[in-house]
Amino acid sequence: MTAPLGEGLYDVPPGHVAAVVTYLEMRARPRPAPLPPSPLRLVRWERPSPAAYRTLFDRVGRPWLWFSRQVIDEARLVAIIHDPDVRIWAVVDPQGIEVGLLELDFREAGQCELSFFGLVAQLGGKGHGRWLMAMALAAGWAGLPDGAPIQRMWVHTCTLDDPRALGFYRAQGFIPYARKVEVFADPRGAALPPDSAPRIPLL
């Protein structure tokens, strides 16, 4: 069990990064509402190749230091992204270019984790996130075709994400319920290029 932290500042070891992680949940299906307009569309990825998945994951997540799916071995990655209870979509623009990622994880009975949700940085602040969230909530609360209805959707974000992320999730109806501090080895120079997330100093 992790010892409770007291008040004050704590040293982060050299070569490491610290983030405050906030967990949010939604325990009731949102009321129906008009779908926000967007020229983007979703393309379902069934059993994507690890290379294609990691390419899109990097394209969306590199500015925010997404690294979890880059550091695990291929067998473990395939076990997740080919699991029938994990649903993955690429967000595609009118030219057919993949510009976003949506991943829903139904592996825990009665729940849906919004495990990955994002668009390339160039699309930020243009309203496309509201469209993507509407699609995510519709798919999440619909559950799996052969499964029982879900009772909860949840997501987590951290201080390394887009600074607007936490407020955005709350505005969409997610309610914060827990907070943790995560410390991890800086993945830049190993799993990620050194120029990833340039706003975060590499110490």
XYZ file of C-alpha atoms in Angstrom, residues 30-111:
82
model
C -26.836 11.712 -21.125
C -30.086 13.073 -22.456
C -30.385 12.973 -26.255
C -29.027 16.098 -27.929
C -28.301 17.195 -31.497
C -24.980 15.935 -32.802
C -22.462 18.797 -33.040
C -21.484 19.456 -36.668
C -18.129 18.223 -37.953
C -16.717 17.131 -41.305
C -14.884 14.309 -39.540
C -16.065 10.704 -39.431
C -15.267 7.548 -37.505
C -13.817 4.422 -39.099
C -13.945 1.302 -36.961
C -10.633 -0.501 -36.628
C -11.108 -4.220 -36.016
C -7.891 -6.003 -35.098
C -5.579 -3.169 -36.234
C -1.928 -3.939 -36.852
C 0.367 -2.853 -34.019
C 2.328 -0.641 -36.417
C -0.744 1.220 -37.685
C -2.120 1.597 -34.170
C 1.140 2.932 -32.769
C 1.523 5.363 -35.669
C -1.873 6.941 -34.992
C -1.347 6.802 -31.223
C 1.893 8.743 -31.693
C 0.364 11.243 -34.100
C -2.364 12.128 -31.615
C -0.556 11.698 -28.332
C 3.035 12.823 -28.815
C 2.367 16.471 -27.780
C 0.871 15.198 -24.507
C 3.512 12.576 -23.763
C 1.262 9.573 -24.430
C 3.629 6.649 -24.104
C 1.851 3.688 -22.496
C 1.181 1.849 -25.754
C 4.685 2.556 -27.056
C 6.549 0.912 -24.183
C 4.667 -2.382 -23.917
C 5.781 -5.305 -26.047
C 3.901 -6.208 -29.204
C 2.274 -9.344 -27.783
C 0.747 -7.406 -24.899
C -0.372 -4.606 -27.209
C -2.050 -7.070 -29.578
C -3.803 -8.759 -26.660
C -5.421 -5.403 -25.835
C -6.232 -3.958 -29.254
C -7.505 -7.295 -30.626
C -9.647 -8.028 -27.567
C -13.317 -8.173 -28.679
C -14.277 -6.056 -25.658
C -12.019 -3.199 -26.770
C -13.443 -0.994 -29.531
C -11.160 1.274 -31.563
C -11.971 3.915 -34.165
C -9.780 6.167 -36.264
C -11.076 9.696 -36.776
C -10.786 10.525 -40.466
C -10.953 13.919 -42.189
C -12.670 14.589 -45.569
C -9.436 13.708 -47.399
C -9.285 10.315 -45.672
C -6.379 11.250 -43.399
C -6.438 9.730 -39.923
C -6.497 12.651 -37.491
C -7.775 11.202 -34.225
C -8.228 8.150 -32.048
C -11.165 6.868 -30.017
C -10.820 3.755 -27.890
C -13.465 2.305 -25.572
C -12.671 -0.506 -23.146
C -15.565 -2.709 -22.011
C -13.440 -5.419 -20.407
C -14.759 -4.659 -16.920
C -18.372 -5.813 -16.659
C -20.939 -3.028 -16.525
C -18.392 -0.318 -17.285
